Short mmCIF file of C-alpha atoms and ligand atoms in Angstrom, two decimals:
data_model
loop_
_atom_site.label_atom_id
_atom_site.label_comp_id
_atom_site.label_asym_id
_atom_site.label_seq_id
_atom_site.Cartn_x
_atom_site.Cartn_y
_atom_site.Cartn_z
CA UNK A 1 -52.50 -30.10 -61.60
CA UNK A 2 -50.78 -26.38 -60.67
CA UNK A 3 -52.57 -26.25 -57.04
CA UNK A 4 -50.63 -22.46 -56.84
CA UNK A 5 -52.02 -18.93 -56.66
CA UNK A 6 -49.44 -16.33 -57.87
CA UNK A 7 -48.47 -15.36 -54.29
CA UNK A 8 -47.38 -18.60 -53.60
CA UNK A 9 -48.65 -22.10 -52.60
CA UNK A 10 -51.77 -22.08 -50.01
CA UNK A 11 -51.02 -23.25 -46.09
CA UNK A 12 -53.00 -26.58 -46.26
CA UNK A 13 -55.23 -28.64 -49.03
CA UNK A 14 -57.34 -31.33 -47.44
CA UNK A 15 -59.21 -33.52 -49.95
CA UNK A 16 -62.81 -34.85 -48.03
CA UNK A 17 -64.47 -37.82 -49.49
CA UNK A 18 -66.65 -39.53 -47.36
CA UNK A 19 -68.72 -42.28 -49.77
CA UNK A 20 -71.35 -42.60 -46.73
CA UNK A 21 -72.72 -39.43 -47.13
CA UNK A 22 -71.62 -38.65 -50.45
CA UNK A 23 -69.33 -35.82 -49.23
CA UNK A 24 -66.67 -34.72 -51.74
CA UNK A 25 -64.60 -31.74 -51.86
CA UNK A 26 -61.93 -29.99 -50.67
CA UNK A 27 -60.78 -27.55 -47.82
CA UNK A 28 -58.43 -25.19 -48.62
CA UNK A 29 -56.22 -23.13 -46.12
CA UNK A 30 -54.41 -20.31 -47.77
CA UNK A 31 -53.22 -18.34 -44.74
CA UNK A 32 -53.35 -18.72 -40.38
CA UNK A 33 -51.09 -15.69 -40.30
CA UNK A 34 -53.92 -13.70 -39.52
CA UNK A 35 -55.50 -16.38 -37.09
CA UNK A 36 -57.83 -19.15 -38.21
CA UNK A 37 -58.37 -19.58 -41.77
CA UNK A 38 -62.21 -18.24 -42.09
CA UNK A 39 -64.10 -18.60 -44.95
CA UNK A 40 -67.72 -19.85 -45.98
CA UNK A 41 -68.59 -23.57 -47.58
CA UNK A 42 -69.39 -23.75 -51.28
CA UNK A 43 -71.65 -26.12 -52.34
CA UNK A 44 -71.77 -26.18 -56.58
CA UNK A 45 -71.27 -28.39 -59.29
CA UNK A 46 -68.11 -28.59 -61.07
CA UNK A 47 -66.89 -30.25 -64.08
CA UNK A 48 -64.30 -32.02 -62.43
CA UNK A 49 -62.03 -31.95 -59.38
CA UNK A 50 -59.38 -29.59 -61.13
CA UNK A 51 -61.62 -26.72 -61.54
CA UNK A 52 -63.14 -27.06 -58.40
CA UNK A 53 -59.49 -27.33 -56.51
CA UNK A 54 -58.47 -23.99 -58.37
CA UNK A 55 -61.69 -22.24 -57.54
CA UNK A 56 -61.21 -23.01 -53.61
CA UNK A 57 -57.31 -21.71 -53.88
CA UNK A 58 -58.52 -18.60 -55.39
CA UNK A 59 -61.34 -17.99 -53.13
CA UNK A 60 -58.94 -18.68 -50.01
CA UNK A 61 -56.72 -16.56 -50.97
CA UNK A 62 -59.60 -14.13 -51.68
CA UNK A 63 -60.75 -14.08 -47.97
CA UNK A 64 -56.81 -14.12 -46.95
CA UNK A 65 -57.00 -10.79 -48.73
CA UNK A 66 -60.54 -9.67 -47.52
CA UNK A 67 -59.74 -10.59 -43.74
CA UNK A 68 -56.98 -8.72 -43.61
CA UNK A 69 -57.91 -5.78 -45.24
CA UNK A 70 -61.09 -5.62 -43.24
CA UNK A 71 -58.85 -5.58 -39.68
CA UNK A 72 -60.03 -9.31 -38.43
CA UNK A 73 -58.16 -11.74 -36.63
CA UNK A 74 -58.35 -14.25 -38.86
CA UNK A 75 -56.71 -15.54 -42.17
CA UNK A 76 -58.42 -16.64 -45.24
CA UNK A 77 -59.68 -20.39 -46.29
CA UNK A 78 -62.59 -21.89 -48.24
CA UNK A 79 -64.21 -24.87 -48.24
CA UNK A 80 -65.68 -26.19 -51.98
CA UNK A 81 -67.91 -29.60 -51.82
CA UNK A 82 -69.09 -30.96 -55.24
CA UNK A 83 -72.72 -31.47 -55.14
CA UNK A 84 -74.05 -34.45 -55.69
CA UNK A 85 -75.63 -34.97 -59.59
CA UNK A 86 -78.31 -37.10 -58.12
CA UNK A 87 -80.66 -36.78 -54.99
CA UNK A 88 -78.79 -37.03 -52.35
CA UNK A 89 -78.93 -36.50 -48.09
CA UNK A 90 -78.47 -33.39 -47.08
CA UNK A 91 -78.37 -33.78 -43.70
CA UNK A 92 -75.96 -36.62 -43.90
CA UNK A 93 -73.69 -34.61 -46.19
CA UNK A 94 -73.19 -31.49 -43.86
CA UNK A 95 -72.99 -33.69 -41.14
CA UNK A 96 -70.37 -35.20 -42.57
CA UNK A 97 -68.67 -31.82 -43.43
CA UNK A 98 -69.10 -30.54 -39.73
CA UNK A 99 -66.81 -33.74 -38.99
CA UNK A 100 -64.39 -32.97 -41.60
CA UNK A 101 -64.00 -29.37 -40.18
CA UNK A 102 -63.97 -30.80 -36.69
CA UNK A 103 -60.98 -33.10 -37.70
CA UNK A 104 -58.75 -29.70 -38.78
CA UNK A 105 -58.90 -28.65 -35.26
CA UNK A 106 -59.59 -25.11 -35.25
CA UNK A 107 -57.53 -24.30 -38.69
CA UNK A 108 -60.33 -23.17 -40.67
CA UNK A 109 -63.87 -21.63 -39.64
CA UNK A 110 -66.89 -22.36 -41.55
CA UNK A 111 -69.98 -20.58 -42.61
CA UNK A 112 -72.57 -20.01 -45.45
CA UNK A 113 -71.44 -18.92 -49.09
CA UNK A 114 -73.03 -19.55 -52.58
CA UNK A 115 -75.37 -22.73 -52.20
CA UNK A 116 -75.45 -23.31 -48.34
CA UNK A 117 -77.71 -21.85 -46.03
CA UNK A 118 -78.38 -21.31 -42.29
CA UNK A 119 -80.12 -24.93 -42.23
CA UNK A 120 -76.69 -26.02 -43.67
CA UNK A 121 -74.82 -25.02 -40.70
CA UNK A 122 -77.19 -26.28 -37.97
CA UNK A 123 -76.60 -29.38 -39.64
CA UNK A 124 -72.34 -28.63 -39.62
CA UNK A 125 -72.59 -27.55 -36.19
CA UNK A 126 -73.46 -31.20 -34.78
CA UNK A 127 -69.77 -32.10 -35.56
CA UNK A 128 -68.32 -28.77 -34.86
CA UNK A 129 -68.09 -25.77 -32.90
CA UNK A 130 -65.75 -24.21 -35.81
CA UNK A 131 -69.09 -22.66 -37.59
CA UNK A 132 -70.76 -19.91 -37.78
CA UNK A 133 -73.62 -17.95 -39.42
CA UNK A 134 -76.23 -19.73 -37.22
CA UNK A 135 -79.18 -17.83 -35.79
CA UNK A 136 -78.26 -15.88 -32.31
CA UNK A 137 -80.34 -13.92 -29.85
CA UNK A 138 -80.64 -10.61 -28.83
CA UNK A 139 -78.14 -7.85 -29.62
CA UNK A 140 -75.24 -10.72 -30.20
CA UNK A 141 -73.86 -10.97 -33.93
CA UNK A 142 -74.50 -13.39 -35.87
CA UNK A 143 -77.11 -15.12 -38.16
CA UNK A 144 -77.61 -15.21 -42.22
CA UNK A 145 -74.72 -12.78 -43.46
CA UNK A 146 -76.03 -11.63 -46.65
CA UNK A 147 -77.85 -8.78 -45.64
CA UNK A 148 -74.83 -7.53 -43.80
CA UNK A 149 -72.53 -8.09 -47.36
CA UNK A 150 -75.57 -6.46 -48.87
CA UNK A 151 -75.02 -3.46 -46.49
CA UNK A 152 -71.13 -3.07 -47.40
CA UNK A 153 -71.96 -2.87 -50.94
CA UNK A 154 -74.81 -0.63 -50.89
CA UNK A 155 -72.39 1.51 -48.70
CA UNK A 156 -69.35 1.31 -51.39
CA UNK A 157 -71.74 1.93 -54.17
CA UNK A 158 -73.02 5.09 -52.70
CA UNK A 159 -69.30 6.06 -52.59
CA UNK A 160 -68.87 4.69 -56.26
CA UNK A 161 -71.40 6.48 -57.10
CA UNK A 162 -70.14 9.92 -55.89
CA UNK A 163 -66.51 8.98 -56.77
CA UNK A 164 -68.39 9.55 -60.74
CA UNK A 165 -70.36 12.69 -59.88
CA UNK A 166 -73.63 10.89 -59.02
CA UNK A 167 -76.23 9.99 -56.66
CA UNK A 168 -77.70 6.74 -56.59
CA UNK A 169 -81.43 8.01 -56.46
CA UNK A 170 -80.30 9.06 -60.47
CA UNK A 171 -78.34 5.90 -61.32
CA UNK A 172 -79.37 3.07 -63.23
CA UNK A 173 -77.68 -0.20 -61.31
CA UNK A 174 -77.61 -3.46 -63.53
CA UNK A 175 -77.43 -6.19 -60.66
CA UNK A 176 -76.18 -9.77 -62.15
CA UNK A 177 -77.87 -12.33 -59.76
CA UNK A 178 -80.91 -12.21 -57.64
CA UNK A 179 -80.20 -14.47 -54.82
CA UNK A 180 -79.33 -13.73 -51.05
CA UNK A 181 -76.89 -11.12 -51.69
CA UNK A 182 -78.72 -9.52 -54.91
CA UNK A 183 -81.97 -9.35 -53.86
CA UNK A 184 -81.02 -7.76 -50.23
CA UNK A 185 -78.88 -5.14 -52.60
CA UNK A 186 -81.55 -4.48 -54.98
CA UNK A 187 -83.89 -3.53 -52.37
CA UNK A 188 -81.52 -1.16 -50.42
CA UNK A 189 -80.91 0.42 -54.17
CA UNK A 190 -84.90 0.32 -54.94
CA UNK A 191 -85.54 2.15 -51.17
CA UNK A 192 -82.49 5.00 -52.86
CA UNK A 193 -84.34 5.59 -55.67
CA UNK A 194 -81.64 3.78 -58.26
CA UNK A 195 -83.35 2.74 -61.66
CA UNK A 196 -82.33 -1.39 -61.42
CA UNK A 197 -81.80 -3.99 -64.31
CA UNK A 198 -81.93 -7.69 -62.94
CA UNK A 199 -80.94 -10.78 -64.68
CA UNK A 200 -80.60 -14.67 -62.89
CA UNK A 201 -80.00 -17.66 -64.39
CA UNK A 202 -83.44 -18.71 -62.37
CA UNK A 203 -85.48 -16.55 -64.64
CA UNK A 204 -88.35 -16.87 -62.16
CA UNK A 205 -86.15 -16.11 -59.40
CA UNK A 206 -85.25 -12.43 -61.37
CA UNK A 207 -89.15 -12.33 -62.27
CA UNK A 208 -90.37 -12.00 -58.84
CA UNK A 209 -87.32 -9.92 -57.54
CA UNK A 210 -88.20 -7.06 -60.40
CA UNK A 211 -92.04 -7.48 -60.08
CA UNK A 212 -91.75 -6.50 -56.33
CA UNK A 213 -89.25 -3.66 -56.73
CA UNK A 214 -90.61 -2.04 -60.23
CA UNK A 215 -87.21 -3.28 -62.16
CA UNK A 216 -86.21 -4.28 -65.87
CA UNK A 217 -85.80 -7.95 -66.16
CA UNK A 218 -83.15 -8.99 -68.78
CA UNK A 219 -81.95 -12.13 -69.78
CA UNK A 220 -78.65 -13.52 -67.84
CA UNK A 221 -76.93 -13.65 -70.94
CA UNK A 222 -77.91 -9.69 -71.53
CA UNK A 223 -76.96 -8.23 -67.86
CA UNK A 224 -73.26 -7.68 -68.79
CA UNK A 225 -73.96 -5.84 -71.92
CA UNK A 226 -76.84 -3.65 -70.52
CA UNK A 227 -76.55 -0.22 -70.51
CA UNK A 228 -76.06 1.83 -66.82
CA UNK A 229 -73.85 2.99 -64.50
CA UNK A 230 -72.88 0.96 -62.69
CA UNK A 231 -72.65 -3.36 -62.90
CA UNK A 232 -72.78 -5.14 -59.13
CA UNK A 233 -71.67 -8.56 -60.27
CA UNK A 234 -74.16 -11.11 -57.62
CA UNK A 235 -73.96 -14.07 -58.73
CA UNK A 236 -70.68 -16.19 -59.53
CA UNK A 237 -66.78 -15.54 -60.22
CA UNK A 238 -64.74 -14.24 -63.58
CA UNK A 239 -67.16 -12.34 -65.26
CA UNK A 240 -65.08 -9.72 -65.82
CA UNK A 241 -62.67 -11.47 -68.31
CA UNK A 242 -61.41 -10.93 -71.92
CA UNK A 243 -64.58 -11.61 -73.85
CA UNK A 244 -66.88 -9.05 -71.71
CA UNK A 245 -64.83 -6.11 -70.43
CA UNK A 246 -64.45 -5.02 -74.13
CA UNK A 247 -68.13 -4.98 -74.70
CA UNK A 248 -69.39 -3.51 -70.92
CA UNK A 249 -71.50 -0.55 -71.19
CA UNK A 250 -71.31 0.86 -67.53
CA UNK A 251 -69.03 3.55 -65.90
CA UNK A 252 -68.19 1.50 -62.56
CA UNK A 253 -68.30 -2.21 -61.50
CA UNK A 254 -69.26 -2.65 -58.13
CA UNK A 255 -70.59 -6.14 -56.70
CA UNK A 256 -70.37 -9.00 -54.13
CA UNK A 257 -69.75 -11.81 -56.30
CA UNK A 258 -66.17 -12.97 -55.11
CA UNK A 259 -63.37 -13.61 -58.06
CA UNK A 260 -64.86 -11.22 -60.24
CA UNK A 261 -61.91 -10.64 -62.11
CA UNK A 262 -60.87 -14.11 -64.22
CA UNK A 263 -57.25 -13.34 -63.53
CA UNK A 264 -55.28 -10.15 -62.03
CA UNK A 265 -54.74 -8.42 -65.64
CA UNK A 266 -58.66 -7.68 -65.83
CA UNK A 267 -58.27 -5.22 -62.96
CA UNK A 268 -56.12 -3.52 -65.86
CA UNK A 269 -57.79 -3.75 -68.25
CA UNK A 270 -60.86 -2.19 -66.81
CA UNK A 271 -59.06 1.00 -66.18
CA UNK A 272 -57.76 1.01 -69.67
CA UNK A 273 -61.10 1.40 -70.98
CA UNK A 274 -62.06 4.01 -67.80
CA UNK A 275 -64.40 1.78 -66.18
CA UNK A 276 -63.97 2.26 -61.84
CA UNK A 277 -63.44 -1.17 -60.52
CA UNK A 278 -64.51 -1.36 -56.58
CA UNK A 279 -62.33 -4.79 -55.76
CA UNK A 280 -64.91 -7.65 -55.05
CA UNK A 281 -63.45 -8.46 -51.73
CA UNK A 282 -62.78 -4.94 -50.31
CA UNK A 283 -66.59 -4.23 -50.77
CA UNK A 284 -68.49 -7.39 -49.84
CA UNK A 285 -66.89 -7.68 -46.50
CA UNK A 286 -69.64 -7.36 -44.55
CA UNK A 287 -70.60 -10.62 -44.52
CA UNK A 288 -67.47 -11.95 -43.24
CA UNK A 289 -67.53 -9.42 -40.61
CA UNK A 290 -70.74 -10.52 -38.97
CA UNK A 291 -69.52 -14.14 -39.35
CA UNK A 292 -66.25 -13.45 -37.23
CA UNK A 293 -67.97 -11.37 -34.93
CA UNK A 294 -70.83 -14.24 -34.57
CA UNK A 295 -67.76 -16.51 -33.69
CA UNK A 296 -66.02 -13.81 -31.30
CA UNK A 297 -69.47 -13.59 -29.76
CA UNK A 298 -69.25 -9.94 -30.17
CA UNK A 299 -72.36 -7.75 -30.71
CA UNK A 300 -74.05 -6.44 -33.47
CA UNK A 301 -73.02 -2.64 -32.91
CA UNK A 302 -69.32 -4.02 -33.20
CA UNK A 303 -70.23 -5.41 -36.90
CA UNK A 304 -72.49 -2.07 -37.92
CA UNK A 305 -69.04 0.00 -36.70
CA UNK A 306 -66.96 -2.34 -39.08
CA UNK A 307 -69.17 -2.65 -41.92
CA UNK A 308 -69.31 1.21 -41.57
CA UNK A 309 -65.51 1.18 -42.50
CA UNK A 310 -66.11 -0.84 -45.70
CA UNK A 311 -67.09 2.66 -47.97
CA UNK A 312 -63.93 4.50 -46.09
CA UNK A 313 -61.50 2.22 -47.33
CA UNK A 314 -62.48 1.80 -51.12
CA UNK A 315 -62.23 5.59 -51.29
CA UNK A 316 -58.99 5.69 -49.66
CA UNK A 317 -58.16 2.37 -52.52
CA UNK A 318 -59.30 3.96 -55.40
CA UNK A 319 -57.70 7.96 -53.93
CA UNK A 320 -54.21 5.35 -53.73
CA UNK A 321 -54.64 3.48 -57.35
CA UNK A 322 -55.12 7.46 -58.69
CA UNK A 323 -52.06 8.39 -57.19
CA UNK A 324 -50.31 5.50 -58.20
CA UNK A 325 -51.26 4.85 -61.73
CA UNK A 326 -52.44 1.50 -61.12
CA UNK A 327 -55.68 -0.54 -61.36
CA UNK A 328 -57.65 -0.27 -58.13
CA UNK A 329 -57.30 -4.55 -57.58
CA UNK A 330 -53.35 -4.49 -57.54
CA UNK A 331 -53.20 -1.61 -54.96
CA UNK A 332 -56.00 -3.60 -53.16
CA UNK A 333 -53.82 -7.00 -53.01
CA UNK A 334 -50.53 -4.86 -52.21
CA UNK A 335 -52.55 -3.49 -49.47
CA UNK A 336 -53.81 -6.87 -48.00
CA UNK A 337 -50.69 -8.70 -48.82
CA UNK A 338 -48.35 -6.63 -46.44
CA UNK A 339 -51.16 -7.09 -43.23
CA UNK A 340 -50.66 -10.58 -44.10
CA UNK A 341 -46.69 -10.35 -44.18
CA UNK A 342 -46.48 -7.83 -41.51
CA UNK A 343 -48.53 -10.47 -38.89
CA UNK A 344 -46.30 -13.19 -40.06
CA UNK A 345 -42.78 -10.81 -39.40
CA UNK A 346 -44.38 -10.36 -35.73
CA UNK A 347 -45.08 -13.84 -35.26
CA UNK A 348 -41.48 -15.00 -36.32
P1 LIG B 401 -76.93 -17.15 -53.92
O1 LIG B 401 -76.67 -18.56 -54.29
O2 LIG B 401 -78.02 -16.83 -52.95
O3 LIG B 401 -77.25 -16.27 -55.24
C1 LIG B 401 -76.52 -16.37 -56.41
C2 LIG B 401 -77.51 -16.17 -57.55
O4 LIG B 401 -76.78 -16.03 -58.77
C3 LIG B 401 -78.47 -17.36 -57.73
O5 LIG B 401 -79.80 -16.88 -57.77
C4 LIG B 401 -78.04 -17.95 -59.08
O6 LIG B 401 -79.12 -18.54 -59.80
C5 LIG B 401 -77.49 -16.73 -59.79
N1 LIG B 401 -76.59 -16.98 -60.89
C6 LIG B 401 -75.64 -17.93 -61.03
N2 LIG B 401 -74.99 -17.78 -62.20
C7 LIG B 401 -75.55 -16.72 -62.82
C8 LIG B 401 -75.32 -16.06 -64.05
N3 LIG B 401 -74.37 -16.47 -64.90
N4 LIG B 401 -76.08 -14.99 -64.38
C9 LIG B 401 -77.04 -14.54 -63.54
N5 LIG B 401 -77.31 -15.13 -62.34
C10 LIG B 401 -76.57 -16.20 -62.00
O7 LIG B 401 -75.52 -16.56 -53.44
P2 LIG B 401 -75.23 -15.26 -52.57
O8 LIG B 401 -75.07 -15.63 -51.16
O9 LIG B 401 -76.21 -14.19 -52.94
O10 LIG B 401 -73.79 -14.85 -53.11
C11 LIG B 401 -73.63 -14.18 -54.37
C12 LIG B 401 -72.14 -13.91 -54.60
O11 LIG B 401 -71.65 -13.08 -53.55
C13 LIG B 401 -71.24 -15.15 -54.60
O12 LIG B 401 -70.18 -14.98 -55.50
C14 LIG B 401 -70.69 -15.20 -53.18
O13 LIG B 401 -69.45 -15.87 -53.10
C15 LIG B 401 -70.54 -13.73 -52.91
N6 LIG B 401 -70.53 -13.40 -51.51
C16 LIG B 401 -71.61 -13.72 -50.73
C17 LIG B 401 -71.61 -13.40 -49.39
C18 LIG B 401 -72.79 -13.65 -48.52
O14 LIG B 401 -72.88 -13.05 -47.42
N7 LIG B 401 -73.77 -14.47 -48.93
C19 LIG B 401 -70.44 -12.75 -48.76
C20 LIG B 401 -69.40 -12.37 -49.68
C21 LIG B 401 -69.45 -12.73 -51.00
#
């Protein structure tokens, strides 16, 4: 197995198997330059242990990139547990994982991503205070962070949007994935007045997103070939690869799904074919904002004035990839990767 992203090996790889519970997975640190790796638990089924070992290196190194980029104090890691192919005990199983974060002392923070949810880390939290993403109290930060990711890309979209010489209120916005992040998304977009295509694998789960907001329902296989402006990936990683890019039908991509690229050369050739690519982990920040803030115990004020930065800084991205000739994703990583290099030249 290559365990290697192309900026180099990740920090730490710690393998958790606990037969007890049935916890299996892995924790992967890919930076502490920043400050504690911090990045949210996975909880998915993969074919076997090599894919899911490459999918946590690439999403670690994802929120390396995002944390630095969005101005936190932390550095970037990801935990990825298998789930179980038969029933199985929830609560013993994040229990478990709350130990297993517990035993990294303070290395990497946890919190919510595709398949956990606030019940998840109530669980994690009896083994660890390294969590967060739990419900909090008054004006203090914290809680489910989807709407907040939501909020970023609604925000960058808007700027997408006028970046192409529209307004969202006459855009038609083809979102791929109606779950936390997508439906929260497809509501702000519904409230603008976008026209809205939805497609989940949970064909129900579309169903009742597009009967409440008055949206086309396609097929999951049909979302990436529908016809609008602009694609907001919602759902899982490399779906912008060599077999769809060449057959997209949209004039932007702009989404929270995380990885949406399959490798670096996509970012490429997106712009070859003149299709604005708003890089997955510059927009959908927002999340990770309210998560570090929850953990800071800073307030809610301090995570609108951050996520309010989100839109700012793809414009200033995509103003930079213009100048530059180059896809919006490698000016992006360039970007995050000398935050991360600068922090570790004033730490040496
Ligand atoms: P979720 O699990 O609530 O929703 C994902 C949805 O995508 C599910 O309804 C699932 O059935 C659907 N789906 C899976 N494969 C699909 C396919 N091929 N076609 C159509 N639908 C498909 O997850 P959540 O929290 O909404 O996250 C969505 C994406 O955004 C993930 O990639 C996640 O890593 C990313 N993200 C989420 C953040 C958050 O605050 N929840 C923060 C930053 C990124």
């Amino acid at each position: 197995m290559v365990w290697m992203v192309e900026d180099g090996f990740v920090e730490g790889l710690h393998v958790l198997n606990d037969g007890a519970s049935g916890l299996r997975g892995v924790v992967a640190v890919h930076s502490t330059a920043l400050g504690p790796a911090a990045g949210g638990c996975r909880f998915w089924c993969y074919a076997d242990q090599q894919d899911l070992v490459t999918d946590a290196i690439r999403l670690a190194r994802g929120m390396s990139y995002k944390n630095a980029l969005a101005g936190l104090p932390f550095g970037g890691g990801k935990a990825v547990l298998q789930r179980p192919g038969t029933s199985f005990d929830r609560d013993a199983l994040f229990r478990a994982f709350g130990n297993a974060v517990e035993a990294l002392g303070g290395s990497y923070v946890t919190a919510e991503d595709v398949g956990t949810s606030v019940a998840d880390m109530r669980r994690v939290r009896t083994g660890t205070a390294y969590v967060a993403g739990l419900e909090t109290d008054g004006g203090a930060a914290g809680g489910d962070p989807s709407p907040w990711t939501a909020r970023g890309v609604f925000e960058s979209m808007a700027a997408v949007a006028d970046i192409l010489g529209l307004d969202l209120s006459d855009s038609t916005v083809a979102v791929q994935g109606a779950g936390n992040v997508g439906g929260h998304l497809a509501r702000l977009l519904a409230r603008a007045g976008a026209r809205l295509i939805v497609a989940d694998v949970d064909a129900a789960r579309a169903r009742a997103l597009a009967e409440e907001l008055g949206a086309e329902q396609v097929a999951a296989d049909a979302i990436l070939t529908a016809e609008a402006d602009i694609l907001a990936p919602c759902a899982l990683g490399a779906v912008l690869n060599d077999a769809t890019i060449p057959a997209l039908r949209i004039r932007a991509v702009c989404g929270a799904a995380n990885n949406q690229l399959e490798g670096d050369r996509h970012g490429e050739l997106l712009r070859g074919r003149g299709i604005l690519y708003a890089p997955d982990y510059v927009v959908n920040a927002g999340g990770i904002i309210n998560v570090c803030a929850e953990y800071l115990g800073e307030q809610t004020g301090e995570v609108e004035a951050r996520v309010g930065q989100i839109a700012p800084r793809l414009r200033e991205i995509v103003r930079l990839a213009g100048e530059r000739e180059q896809p919006t994703n490698q000016v992006a990583d360039a970007l995050a990767r000398e935050a991360i290099a600068s922090a570790r030249r004033l730490a040496a």
